[in-house]
Amino acid sequence: MNLSAEDRALLLEGAHYDPHTLLGAHAVPKGTLFRALRPFARRVLVRRPGMADAALRDLGDGLFGAVLPGPPPAEYRLVVAYADGGRQVVGDPYGFLPSLGELDLHLIAEGRHERLWEALGARPLTHQGVDGTRFTVWAPNARGVRVTGDFTHWDGTALPMRSLGSSGVWELFVPGVGAGAVYKYDVLGADGAHSLRADPMALRTECPPANASVVHLSDYVWEDAAWLASRADRPAHAAPLSVYELHPASWRPGLGYRELADRLPAYVADLGFTHVELMPPAEHPFGGSWGYQVTGYYAPTARLGGPDDFKLLVDALHRAGIGVLIDWVPAHFPKDPWALARFDGTPCYEHPDPRRAEHPDWGTLEFDYGRPEVRNFLVANAVYWCEEYHVDGLRVDAVASMLYLDYSRPDGGWLPNAHGGRENLDAVAFLQEMNATVYRRCPGVLTVAEESTAWDGVTRATEHGGLGFGFKWNMGWMHDTLLYLSKDPVHRPWHHHQMTFAMAYAYSENYVLPISHDEVVHGKGALVSKMPGDWWRRRADLRAYLGFMWSHPGKQLLFMGQEFAQGAEWSETEGPQWWVLADDYVAAGDHRGVRDLVRELNLRYRAHPALWERDTVPDGFAWVVADAASDNVLAFLRFAADGTPLLAICNFSPVVRRAYRLGVPAVVNVWRETLNTDEARFGGGGVGNPEPLKTESTPSHGHRASITPTLPPLATLWLTPA
């Protein structure tokens, strides 16, 4: 009945790899040995069906035991009494067989469990006919792991877990614990130190700054079946795709997921965007990181509500016809001592070599992409957001920092790969696996890389050696064009190439043109504030730029607040300056005009397949005039699959250019002005071409025919066949 001194010490320290051999009910020659670990209990009894309660002897240190007659019962409960008069009747966690199957353990060890969240974490279930929660956690080098939570009054002694062979997984089924229970793991690390850890696989968390995990069981009923069934009907690169990026916590400060579900879909639908992109929704301790330093990869941040509330938001957007992209951050994680860093007392999720683990820019840690279990944690997480939350795509953050071993590292501060190069081959293999898995499992979902270098094949298929992304952010286009727009028009001729250079590589990848949150924070100013001149000229430049952006090859992304030309850069505490749209604001028409233009851009964009149907092939684009630097004029044609053209003309000069001859296809007899960013309703001066433009037989710009439109100052025109 009494434990050996060694077993007692290991059990009480939380260092026994198989506490089920010491606790629970075990057959002995004279009957059944019952042993329980119940710290602070005054008395413990065993309750068996059809039998009187039998008391266990107090063995000290919270241990109770006795040999009772009869074989081990199929079912029994513990009656636990405390000195304060409290009393519990509970199932015994040590009376159950392992609740995780051999196939799950095999897939985890192989790093191939594509629904990892169903095997690891806290999962309410019925096991051996009893309701409770299965706790499982991967901690391969831990000396021991225990579950603690509000159901143990946060005492870490009572619930030691067992190690399931060589898998590195620790498991315990705790009867009577259900959804809503708050918990952590007490991990005795390989370094001999105890630490309380949030569950890496938690599906729900406490609201920060609290950081415990919460047992979760979803009962949400989706209503977006029609959306999911149709989203793969057209390849994304040959479909309209314009993205409204937002920070959910500050879009309308104070709104949670449910309130956002009531307001966001209508706003985005009214403006005509096809998708929203949510800055990282996963749980993160520091709000000022905007979600880019994640600790809870499988849990939406509790700041805005519960997991089912987040599902409601996604569902509402889908029912409004709007796709949902989320920012996903597999590049690094923070060092908080209650989270992933040195989880089992050793580098577990991070690379064991500090030169590979430390991220020099952000004070964070990089994942060990070469470790199968870590790679599985991330690949399954990508699948999880797509399958469990129905998101339509992942924008993968900071891909460049993953791809290069010398990223932001000085000479001597990094190790070459096996071939002597600077490429992180483990990260490459991980990204390829992630993309291939997501595209295989989730039809219609797309992945987008934030990748700022000239890495070859970011959007090439994995079977052809590429990384397998659907799209890549065109950071070069963004930097070049914003630099051009920051110059006074008199200086723009010397920077004209910055508006045309992107076409030299436009078809090397499938691109998104991003005006993201990164461009309107940290002293960079709002988008309209980057333009030179007075307020009128800034707004005119912005309108012309947006017209250029929406007609340029590549999909569009615009960050919240920029759709109505707010003047201040973004603040995560204040959100967009909605008040500039109010009726009593003196310049309301200015901001409303830009917003109305964005709505019109999206409307016209969707209506003209020339702007998106052949977006990623050279046949969909042709320059008309690319070298009119002294005029600050650009003109190009876009073509739909059936050959229907659209002519885009940009005049980035404050001068009206009348009868400006441009070559056009002779097959079109009459052109009409479809869009003019200088229209009065957008806040412009109203210069334009109200009458149709007849094609003349005068050759120009390599065409046998031409037209002579009036070009408004600081404006973009779209002309289409009448």
XYZ file of C-alpha atoms in Angstrom:
722
model
C 0.000 0.000 0.000
C 2.806 2.372 0.885
C 4.899 3.730 -1.941
C 8.633 3.413 -2.052
C 10.471 6.564 -1.065
C 11.617 6.981 -4.667
C 8.120 6.630 -6.162
C 6.656 8.952 -3.547
C 9.277 11.605 -4.255
C 8.825 11.343 -8.023
C 5.049 11.501 -7.753
C 5.002 14.491 -5.429
C 7.587 16.328 -7.513
C 5.561 15.718 -10.673
C 8.419 13.730 -12.173
C 6.861 10.285 -12.588
C 6.454 9.329 -16.227
C 3.553 6.920 -15.509
C 1.553 7.927 -12.405
C -1.244 5.555 -13.438
C 0.903 2.653 -12.206
C 0.888 4.188 -8.724
C -2.566 5.760 -8.519
C -6.024 4.378 -9.246
C -7.264 0.798 -8.733
C -4.942 -2.192 -9.131
C -5.511 -5.882 -8.510
C -3.471 -7.317 -5.619
C -3.586 -10.782 -3.967
C -6.106 -9.732 -1.322
C -8.396 -7.632 -3.530
C -7.940 -4.205 -5.054
C -5.428 -1.572 -4.032
C -6.935 1.909 -4.312
C -4.552 4.829 -4.115
C -5.418 8.528 -4.606
C -3.447 11.764 -4.534
C -5.688 14.465 -3.087
C -3.682 17.296 -1.495
C -5.417 19.147 1.360
C -8.118 16.479 1.660
C -9.170 15.466 5.185
C -10.717 12.203 4.125
C -11.100 10.159 0.917
C -13.597 7.337 0.377
C -14.201 4.987 -2.560
C -17.753 4.684 -3.851
C -18.509 1.525 -5.851
C -21.871 0.558 -7.386
C -23.983 -1.457 -4.968
C -21.480 -1.168 -2.134
C -21.050 1.036 0.904
C -18.482 3.825 0.734
C -15.099 2.606 1.954
C -12.534 4.901 3.513
C -8.913 5.089 2.398
C -6.117 5.528 4.906
C -4.215 8.802 5.069
C -0.692 7.944 3.896
C 0.644 11.489 4.245
C 1.585 14.115 1.683
C -1.959 14.073 0.283
C -1.804 10.355 -0.521
C -4.625 8.024 0.514
C -4.809 4.268 0.032
C -6.303 0.980 1.087
C -6.745 -2.593 -0.084
C -10.454 -3.322 -0.447
C -12.015 -6.706 -1.139
C -13.048 -7.705 -4.639
C -11.607 -7.202 -8.117
C -10.981 -3.733 -9.596
C -14.408 -2.285 -10.415
C -15.313 -1.155 -13.921
C -16.597 2.061 -12.399
C -15.972 3.900 -9.150
C -15.825 7.402 -7.761
C -13.909 9.189 -5.041
C -15.674 11.027 -2.231
C -13.283 13.728 -1.046
C -13.897 15.720 2.129
C -11.964 18.836 3.169
C -11.338 20.472 6.513
C -13.542 23.447 5.677
C -16.529 21.150 5.237
C -16.338 21.028 1.495
C -17.070 17.723 -0.200
C -16.633 16.435 -3.762
C -17.741 13.293 -5.497
C -15.459 12.905 -8.491
C -14.283 10.337 -10.981
C -10.728 9.106 -10.603
C -8.499 10.195 -13.528
C -6.270 7.193 -12.834
C -9.016 4.668 -13.477
C -8.937 5.168 -17.254
C -6.969 3.729 -20.132
C -5.122 6.137 -22.461
C -7.601 8.219 -24.414
C -5.331 8.878 -27.406
C -4.978 6.217 -30.067
C -1.866 4.642 -31.549
C -2.554 6.122 -34.988
C -2.650 9.630 -33.524
C 0.654 9.035 -31.747
C 2.226 7.630 -34.901
C 1.144 10.620 -36.993
C 2.364 13.057 -34.330
C 5.770 11.380 -34.207
C 5.951 11.458 -38.002
C 4.920 15.119 -38.081
C 1.984 14.248 -40.367
C -1.126 14.771 -38.237
C -3.073 17.217 -40.398
C -5.835 17.628 -37.782
C -3.469 17.920 -34.846
C -5.926 19.988 -32.827
C -8.139 16.926 -32.490
C -5.318 14.940 -30.870
C -3.505 17.499 -28.725
C -4.871 20.109 -26.349
C -7.926 19.959 -24.107
C -10.773 18.033 -25.717
C -14.110 17.390 -23.964
C -15.275 13.859 -24.742
C -16.879 10.731 -23.360
C -14.247 8.125 -22.471
C -15.135 4.665 -21.180
C -18.685 5.924 -20.765
C -17.674 8.914 -18.624
C -17.815 12.609 -19.579
C -14.691 14.629 -19.016
C -11.780 16.305 -20.770
C -8.722 14.696 -22.295
C -5.597 16.771 -21.778
C -2.680 16.029 -24.092
C 0.480 18.046 -24.601
C 3.727 17.555 -26.495
C 6.711 18.082 -24.180
C 9.336 15.561 -25.321
C 12.109 16.467 -22.903
C 10.018 17.201 -19.813
C 10.720 15.155 -16.687
C 7.024 15.369 -15.852
C 3.838 17.284 -16.640
C 0.782 17.960 -14.486
C -2.584 19.577 -15.206
C -3.697 22.379 -12.955
C -6.615 24.756 -13.121
C -9.685 26.144 -11.466
C -10.899 22.559 -11.034
C -7.885 21.850 -8.752
C -7.993 25.293 -7.100
C -4.727 25.804 -9.009
C -2.901 23.202 -6.954
C -0.352 21.616 -9.269
C 0.148 18.406 -7.331
C -3.036 16.407 -7.795
C -3.113 15.623 -11.534
C 0.180 14.284 -12.898
C 0.023 13.140 -16.538
C 1.476 10.008 -18.082
C 4.019 9.859 -20.865
C 2.821 7.945 -23.919
C 5.943 6.086 -24.920
C 8.507 7.798 -27.129
C 6.000 10.180 -28.731
C 6.804 13.031 -26.382
C 3.070 13.331 -25.632
C 1.721 13.491 -22.078
C -1.919 12.537 -21.465
C -4.567 12.574 -18.758
C -8.328 12.153 -18.936
C -9.994 14.125 -16.144
C -13.633 13.149 -15.572
C -16.140 15.845 -14.749
C -14.140 18.674 -16.339
C -15.919 20.315 -19.258
C -16.065 23.373 -21.477
C -15.251 26.605 -19.706
C -12.704 25.134 -17.311
C -9.544 27.210 -16.993
C -6.221 25.368 -16.952
C -2.466 25.331 -17.471
C 0.268 22.713 -17.506
C 2.794 22.473 -14.694
C 5.860 21.386 -16.637
C 8.917 19.998 -14.843
C 11.521 20.768 -17.439
C 14.666 18.925 -18.360
C 16.466 21.714 -16.518
C 14.763 20.667 -13.235
C 12.602 23.796 -12.984
C 8.808 23.905 -12.748
C 6.932 26.359 -14.968
C 3.235 27.010 -15.463
C 2.485 26.940 -19.181
C -0.473 27.857 -21.319
C -1.500 25.054 -23.652
C 0.167 25.517 -27.085
C -2.903 23.842 -28.610
C -5.536 25.708 -26.590
C -8.636 26.489 -28.625
C -9.598 29.289 -26.266
C -7.739 31.536 -23.819
C -8.404 33.928 -21.023
C -8.574 37.567 -22.005
C -5.134 39.209 -21.769
C -3.334 40.136 -19.626
C -4.553 36.853 -18.077
C -2.943 33.998 -19.964
C -4.434 30.664 -18.888
C -6.065 28.316 -21.372
C -9.786 27.521 -21.464
C -11.400 24.201 -22.349
C -13.600 24.826 -25.388
C -16.295 22.892 -27.244
C -17.922 24.684 -30.160
C -21.656 24.497 -30.770
C -21.692 26.978 -33.652
C -23.925 26.102 -36.628
C -22.540 27.510 -39.880
C -24.758 29.098 -42.524
C -22.207 29.583 -45.310
C -22.495 26.272 -47.159
C -23.329 28.005 -50.433
C -20.271 30.235 -50.134
C -17.910 27.324 -49.455
C -19.387 25.285 -52.289
C -18.819 28.036 -54.866
C -15.585 29.724 -53.840
C -13.441 27.354 -55.920
C -15.470 27.902 -59.088
C -12.972 30.386 -60.529
C -9.186 30.447 -59.932
C -8.367 33.437 -57.727
C -5.720 34.773 -60.105
C -8.353 35.013 -62.858
C -11.060 36.551 -60.673
C -11.655 40.015 -59.189
C -9.784 40.346 -55.919
C -9.732 43.620 -53.991
C -8.949 43.419 -50.293
C -9.887 45.693 -47.400
C -7.295 45.194 -44.657
C -8.303 45.992 -41.108
C -7.296 45.619 -37.496
C -10.420 44.120 -35.910
C -9.776 45.560 -32.453
C -9.532 49.136 -33.729
C -11.772 49.259 -36.805
C -14.487 50.477 -34.448
C -12.838 50.510 -31.012
C -14.951 48.775 -28.401
C -16.718 46.397 -30.773
C -16.336 42.660 -30.293
C -16.705 39.938 -32.894
C -20.491 39.907 -32.620
C -20.821 43.660 -33.030
C -18.374 43.557 -35.941
C -20.559 40.884 -37.527
C -23.446 43.357 -37.406
C -21.554 46.258 -38.993
C -18.464 45.203 -40.941
C -20.083 43.104 -43.717
C -22.464 45.878 -44.739
C -19.673 48.463 -44.839
C -17.320 46.317 -46.900
C -20.090 45.187 -49.240
C -21.164 48.791 -49.805
C -17.625 49.708 -50.846
C -17.453 46.710 -53.165
C -14.369 44.939 -51.817
C -14.304 41.220 -52.559
C -12.373 40.279 -49.412
C -11.322 41.508 -46.019
C -7.933 40.763 -44.533
C -7.905 40.619 -40.753
C -4.647 41.406 -39.016
C -3.619 38.371 -36.952
C -6.636 37.075 -35.020
C -4.669 34.509 -32.984
C -4.120 35.185 -29.286
C -1.226 37.462 -28.368
C -0.235 38.937 -25.001
C 0.833 42.413 -26.138
C -1.874 44.375 -27.917
C 0.726 46.779 -29.291
C 2.114 43.952 -31.438
C -1.217 44.067 -33.375
C -1.234 40.278 -33.212
C 2.154 39.693 -34.818
C 3.654 38.110 -31.668
C 1.458 35.071 -31.174
C 1.299 32.801 -28.131
C -2.029 31.054 -28.813
C -1.860 29.817 -32.397
C -5.126 27.893 -32.196
C -7.242 30.477 -30.341
C -8.805 33.711 -31.622
C -7.933 36.549 -29.285
C -10.321 36.687 -26.351
C -10.188 40.492 -26.382
C -13.114 40.530 -28.809
C -15.063 37.463 -27.693
C -15.019 33.688 -27.847
C -14.188 31.315 -30.693
C -17.821 30.931 -31.727
C -18.156 34.713 -31.834
C -15.274 34.814 -34.300
C -17.007 32.124 -36.361
C -20.106 34.323 -36.421
C -18.044 37.182 -37.881
C -16.603 34.992 -40.644
C -20.039 33.550 -41.339
C -21.614 37.008 -41.578
C -18.971 38.149 -44.050
C -19.517 35.065 -46.181
C -23.269 35.567 -46.191
C -22.606 39.100 -47.445
C -20.521 37.691 -50.295
C -17.170 38.710 -48.823
C -14.140 36.431 -48.507
C -12.033 36.389 -45.349
C -8.235 36.354 -45.310
C -6.305 36.325 -42.057
C -2.726 37.260 -41.276
C -0.809 34.185 -40.141
C 2.519 34.435 -38.329
C 4.695 31.294 -38.529
C 7.951 33.258 -38.658
C 8.511 33.831 -34.944
C 6.981 33.809 -31.457
C 7.588 35.784 -28.257
C 9.703 34.699 -25.301
C 7.000 34.907 -22.606
C 7.957 32.299 -19.976
C 4.406 30.914 -19.770
C 4.147 30.227 -23.507
C 6.224 28.377 -26.118
C 9.778 29.457 -25.290
C 11.829 26.562 -23.846
C 8.510 24.841 -23.261
C 9.909 21.647 -21.750
C 13.042 23.218 -20.298
C 14.862 22.896 -23.599
C 14.543 24.566 -27.003
C 11.399 22.759 -28.033
C 9.605 24.898 -30.608
C 12.642 27.087 -31.306
C 15.892 26.015 -32.960
C 18.486 24.681 -30.496
C 21.237 26.850 -31.984
C 20.760 30.434 -30.699
C 22.083 31.739 -34.007
C 19.093 30.103 -35.667
C 16.601 30.729 -32.854
C 16.990 34.408 -32.020
C 15.200 36.831 -34.302
C 17.444 39.917 -34.253
C 14.796 42.454 -35.292
C 11.932 41.690 -32.948
C 13.432 40.105 -29.831
C 11.515 36.914 -30.552
C 12.325 33.299 -31.363
C 12.171 31.534 -34.708
C 10.599 28.107 -35.077
C 12.713 25.027 -35.712
C 11.233 24.207 -39.117
C 13.358 21.092 -39.439
C 11.745 19.373 -36.460
C 8.809 17.233 -37.634
C 6.576 17.956 -34.639
C 7.136 21.732 -34.912
C 6.494 21.700 -38.630
C 3.339 19.683 -37.956
C 2.218 22.208 -35.316
C 2.365 24.979 -37.924
C 1.043 23.111 -40.970
C -1.917 21.811 -38.971
C -2.502 25.326 -37.678
C -2.807 26.650 -41.234
C -5.318 23.903 -41.987
C -7.125 24.578 -38.695
C -7.999 28.179 -39.514
C -9.235 27.158 -42.964
C -11.262 24.141 -41.869
C -12.522 25.127 -38.424
C -13.038 28.858 -39.038
C -13.838 28.672 -42.782
C -11.323 31.398 -43.646
C -10.649 31.784 -47.342
C -6.950 32.461 -47.205
C -3.798 33.063 -45.225
C -1.520 36.034 -45.731
C 1.779 34.706 -44.382
C 3.764 37.350 -42.527
C 7.513 37.983 -42.801
C 8.307 35.192 -45.265
C 11.657 36.751 -46.179
C 12.841 36.461 -42.571
C 12.135 32.728 -42.767
C 13.833 32.070 -46.087
C 17.282 33.497 -45.364
C 19.644 32.287 -42.648
C 21.445 35.640 -42.697
C 18.294 37.759 -42.486
C 19.227 40.847 -40.396
C 22.289 38.993 -39.117
C 25.879 40.267 -39.360
C 28.751 38.335 -40.851
C 29.662 35.561 -38.471
C 26.234 35.683 -36.853
C 24.710 32.923 -38.942
C 25.469 29.393 -40.132
C 25.354 28.429 -43.815
C 23.171 25.531 -44.907
C 24.510 22.097 -45.864
C 25.413 23.415 -49.319
C 27.187 26.493 -48.001
C 24.338 28.833 -48.948
C 22.218 31.360 -47.102
C 18.859 29.737 -47.838
C 16.974 28.205 -44.918
C 16.209 24.839 -46.478
C 14.065 23.754 -43.526
C 11.864 26.834 -43.891
C 11.572 26.252 -47.632
C 10.415 22.677 -47.060
C 7.953 23.831 -44.402
C 6.395 26.506 -46.632
C 6.097 24.050 -49.495
C 4.395 21.499 -47.247
C 2.072 24.103 -45.760
C 0.961 25.410 -49.137
C 0.557 21.974 -50.689
C -1.455 20.749 -47.703
C -3.762 23.771 -47.551
C -4.477 23.743 -51.283
C -5.108 19.987 -51.227
C -7.448 20.023 -48.256
C -9.267 23.319 -48.744
C -10.536 24.002 -52.283
C -10.831 27.680 -53.066
C -8.516 28.816 -50.286
C -5.559 30.998 -51.263
C -2.237 31.775 -49.600
C -0.399 35.081 -49.935
C 3.259 35.692 -49.090
C 4.606 38.903 -47.637
C 7.988 38.410 -49.272
C 10.157 41.413 -50.025
C 13.106 39.897 -51.918
C 13.699 38.484 -55.382
C 13.343 34.862 -54.240
C 12.532 32.863 -57.336
C 9.259 30.949 -57.514
C 7.299 32.202 -54.528
C 4.040 31.571 -56.408
C 5.313 28.686 -58.507
C 3.716 25.319 -57.789
C 5.570 23.091 -55.341
C 5.756 20.246 -57.872
C 7.824 22.597 -60.034
C 10.158 23.602 -57.216
C 8.325 26.744 -56.091
C 7.129 27.673 -52.638
C 3.525 27.123 -53.712
C 1.897 30.384 -52.662
C -1.096 31.658 -54.601
C 0.042 35.291 -54.477
C 2.918 37.458 -53.342
C 2.774 41.028 -52.078
C 4.532 43.297 -54.583
C 6.590 45.320 -52.123
C 8.771 46.730 -54.899
C 5.764 48.210 -56.708
C 4.559 49.751 -53.455
C 7.913 51.325 -52.529
C 8.624 52.619 -56.045
C 5.233 54.160 -56.707
C 4.936 55.791 -53.293
C 8.371 57.335 -53.767
C 7.253 58.738 -57.131
C 4.050 60.148 -55.648
C 5.987 61.805 -52.808
C 7.795 64.033 -55.326
C 6.483 67.351 -56.516
C 5.245 67.003 -60.120
C 8.084 69.185 -61.359
C 10.530 66.516 -60.119
C 8.528 63.468 -61.173
C 10.008 63.228 -64.691
C 13.312 62.115 -63.114
C 11.482 59.316 -61.259
C 9.152 58.238 -64.045
C 10.737 54.775 -64.239
C 9.490 54.040 -60.740
C 5.936 53.969 -62.088
C 6.805 51.671 -64.994
C 9.520 49.368 -63.630
C 7.097 46.891 -62.043
C 5.966 45.813 -65.501
C 9.482 44.473 -66.147
C 8.773 41.670 -63.669
C 4.977 41.767 -63.390
C 4.545 38.192 -64.610
C 7.353 36.572 -62.650
C 4.873 35.980 -59.787
C 1.161 36.367 -59.087
C 1.072 39.727 -57.336
C -1.032 41.664 -54.866
C -0.441 45.431 -54.823
C -0.394 46.256 -51.094
C -1.082 49.565 -49.407
C -1.079 47.950 -45.979
C -0.977 49.006 -42.348
C 2.832 48.997 -42.500
C 2.763 52.042 -44.787
C 0.645 54.258 -42.514
C 2.291 53.865 -39.083
C 5.520 54.657 -37.227
C 5.889 58.161 -38.596
C 5.208 57.255 -42.220
C 1.960 59.209 -42.215
C -1.368 58.382 -43.810
C -1.482 57.625 -47.533
C -2.847 61.056 -48.474
C -0.177 62.720 -46.352
C 2.580 61.200 -48.468
C 1.554 63.369 -51.404
C 3.055 66.867 -51.903
C 1.257 70.170 -52.172
C -1.888 71.575 -50.630
C -4.902 69.574 -49.491
C -6.617 69.664 -52.874
C -3.529 68.427 -54.704
C -2.902 65.706 -52.136
C -6.404 64.367 -52.546
C -6.159 64.605 -56.329
C -2.857 62.711 -56.292
C -4.394 60.071 -54.035
C -7.395 59.630 -56.304
C -5.164 59.366 -59.381
C -2.944 56.846 -57.580
C -5.888 54.680 -56.571
C -7.154 54.718 -60.156
C -3.675 53.676 -61.334
C -3.501 50.943 -58.681
C -6.882 49.433 -59.542
C -6.009 49.297 -63.260
C -2.432 47.982 -62.873
C -1.818 44.232 -63.229
C -2.101 42.641 -59.789
C -4.783 42.460 -57.158
C -5.403 45.341 -54.734
C -5.145 45.700 -50.971
C -6.005 48.896 -49.075
C -5.781 49.441 -45.338
C -8.697 50.828 -43.351
C -8.958 54.598 -43.133
C -7.183 55.082 -46.443
C -10.445 54.491 -48.313
C -11.595 57.914 -47.124
C -8.221 59.672 -47.028
C -7.882 60.150 -43.297
C -5.112 62.622 -42.617
C -3.430 61.014 -39.605
C -1.500 57.780 -39.558
C -3.137 54.768 -37.991
C -3.277 54.340 -34.222
C -4.286 50.949 -32.828
C -5.888 52.660 -29.833
C -7.963 55.168 -31.813
C -8.667 53.396 -35.095
C -9.822 55.169 -38.265
C -10.896 58.810 -38.050
C -14.542 58.162 -38.810
C -15.482 61.618 -37.617
C -14.093 63.206 -40.808
C -17.093 61.703 -42.618
C -19.617 63.354 -40.296
C -22.151 65.831 -41.669
C -20.867 68.640 -39.485
C -17.204 68.193 -40.421
C -16.103 71.112 -42.603
C -14.244 68.923 -45.091
C -16.708 66.065 -45.131
C -17.105 66.270 -48.889
C -13.345 65.831 -49.368
C -13.221 62.547 -47.485
C -16.543 61.294 -48.715
C -15.429 61.929 -52.265
C -12.408 59.645 -51.899
C -14.578 56.996 -50.260
C -17.076 57.275 -53.118
C -14.231 56.874 -55.597
C -13.080 53.659 -53.900
C -16.639 52.355 -54.145
C -16.743 53.290 -57.837
C -13.330 51.704 -58.460
C -14.495 48.412 -57.020
C -17.773 48.575 -58.928
C -16.078 49.300 -62.259
C -13.273 46.847 -61.527
C -15.700 43.975 -61.035
C -17.647 44.981 -64.130
C -14.618 44.925 -66.459
C -12.948 41.505 -66.833
C -10.083 43.233 -68.639
C -8.866 44.354 -65.224
C -8.628 40.899 -63.680
C -9.323 38.043 -66.096
C -5.792 37.933 -67.569
C -4.068 39.530 -64.622
C -1.110 37.147 -64.518
C -0.308 36.707 -68.220
C 1.465 39.190 -70.529
C -1.361 39.032 -73.091
C -3.558 40.939 -70.657
C -1.484 44.140 -70.808
C 0.131 46.457 -73.355
C 1.797 49.823 -72.961
C 0.449 52.682 -75.056
C 2.854 55.252 -73.718
C 5.398 54.454 -71.005
C 8.019 57.098 -71.762
C 6.145 60.415 -71.505
C 8.201 61.335 -68.459
C 8.205 65.072 -69.112
C 4.400 65.025 -69.276
C 4.022 62.807 -66.171
C 1.651 60.686 -68.272
C 1.204 56.917 -68.432
C -1.228 55.008 -70.648
C -1.753 51.293 -71.065
C -4.295 48.803 -72.289
C -5.777 45.884 -70.353
C -7.473 43.022 -72.185
C -10.174 40.569 -71.156
C -10.034 36.932 -72.244
C -12.253 37.738 -75.230
C -9.968 40.615 -76.240
C -12.166 43.453 -74.975
C -9.812 46.331 -74.086
C -9.784 48.937 -71.357
C -7.537 51.992 -71.741
C -6.088 53.466 -68.529
C -4.535 56.936 -68.685
C -2.780 58.605 -65.738
C -1.795 62.264 -65.682
C 0.366 62.885 -62.612
C 0.853 66.539 -63.554
C -1.302 69.396 -62.194
C -1.746 70.583 -65.798
C -4.811 69.903 -67.964
C -3.638 68.237 -71.178
C -6.131 68.765 -73.972
C -6.313 66.722 -77.154
C -3.582 64.377 -75.904
C -3.106 61.898 -78.709
C -2.910 58.232 -77.773
C -2.727 55.205 -80.026
C -5.550 52.690 -79.655
C -6.644 49.443 -81.324
C -8.305 50.253 -84.642
C -11.039 47.678 -84.033
C -12.713 50.020 -81.544
C -14.603 52.824 -83.261
C -15.775 54.796 -80.231
C -14.494 55.045 -76.665
C -16.322 56.363 -73.662
C -15.100 57.547 -70.310
C -15.917 54.820 -67.770
C -14.021 56.309 -64.822
C -12.584 59.750 -64.103
C -10.972 60.375 -60.719
C -11.361 64.142 -61.298
C -15.156 64.026 -61.259
C -16.735 66.607 -58.990
C -18.535 63.924 -56.979
C -15.137 62.574 -55.953
C -13.895 66.033 -54.942
C -12.228 66.812 -58.258
C -12.475 69.721 -60.663
C -14.816 68.063 -63.131
C -12.471 68.139 -66.141
C -13.039 65.221 -68.474
C -14.578 63.797 -71.596
C -18.359 63.786 -71.281
C -18.840 62.969 -74.967
C -17.750 59.729 -76.651
C -14.311 59.792 -78.284
C -14.280 58.676 -81.904
C -11.283 56.714 -83.120
C -9.271 58.561 -85.773
C -7.221 56.935 -88.510
C -4.106 58.840 -87.411
C -1.370 56.344 -86.421
C 0.190 56.795 -82.991
C 2.206 54.763 -80.479
C 2.433 51.763 -82.793
C -1.287 51.642 -83.499
C -2.989 52.440 -86.818
C -5.568 54.550 -84.991
C -5.698 57.048 -82.151
C -7.898 59.244 -79.964
C -7.334 62.682 -78.436
C -8.876 62.806 -74.969
C -8.593 65.652 -72.488
C -6.495 64.580 -69.509
C -7.610 66.145 -66.218
C -4.887 67.311 -63.832
C -3.638 64.747 -61.302
C -6.174 62.210 -62.478
C -6.687 58.744 -63.920
C -9.141 57.927 -66.691
C -10.534 54.578 -67.766
C -11.885 54.416 -71.311
C -13.815 51.460 -72.710
C -15.437 50.668 -76.039
C -18.785 52.455 -76.344
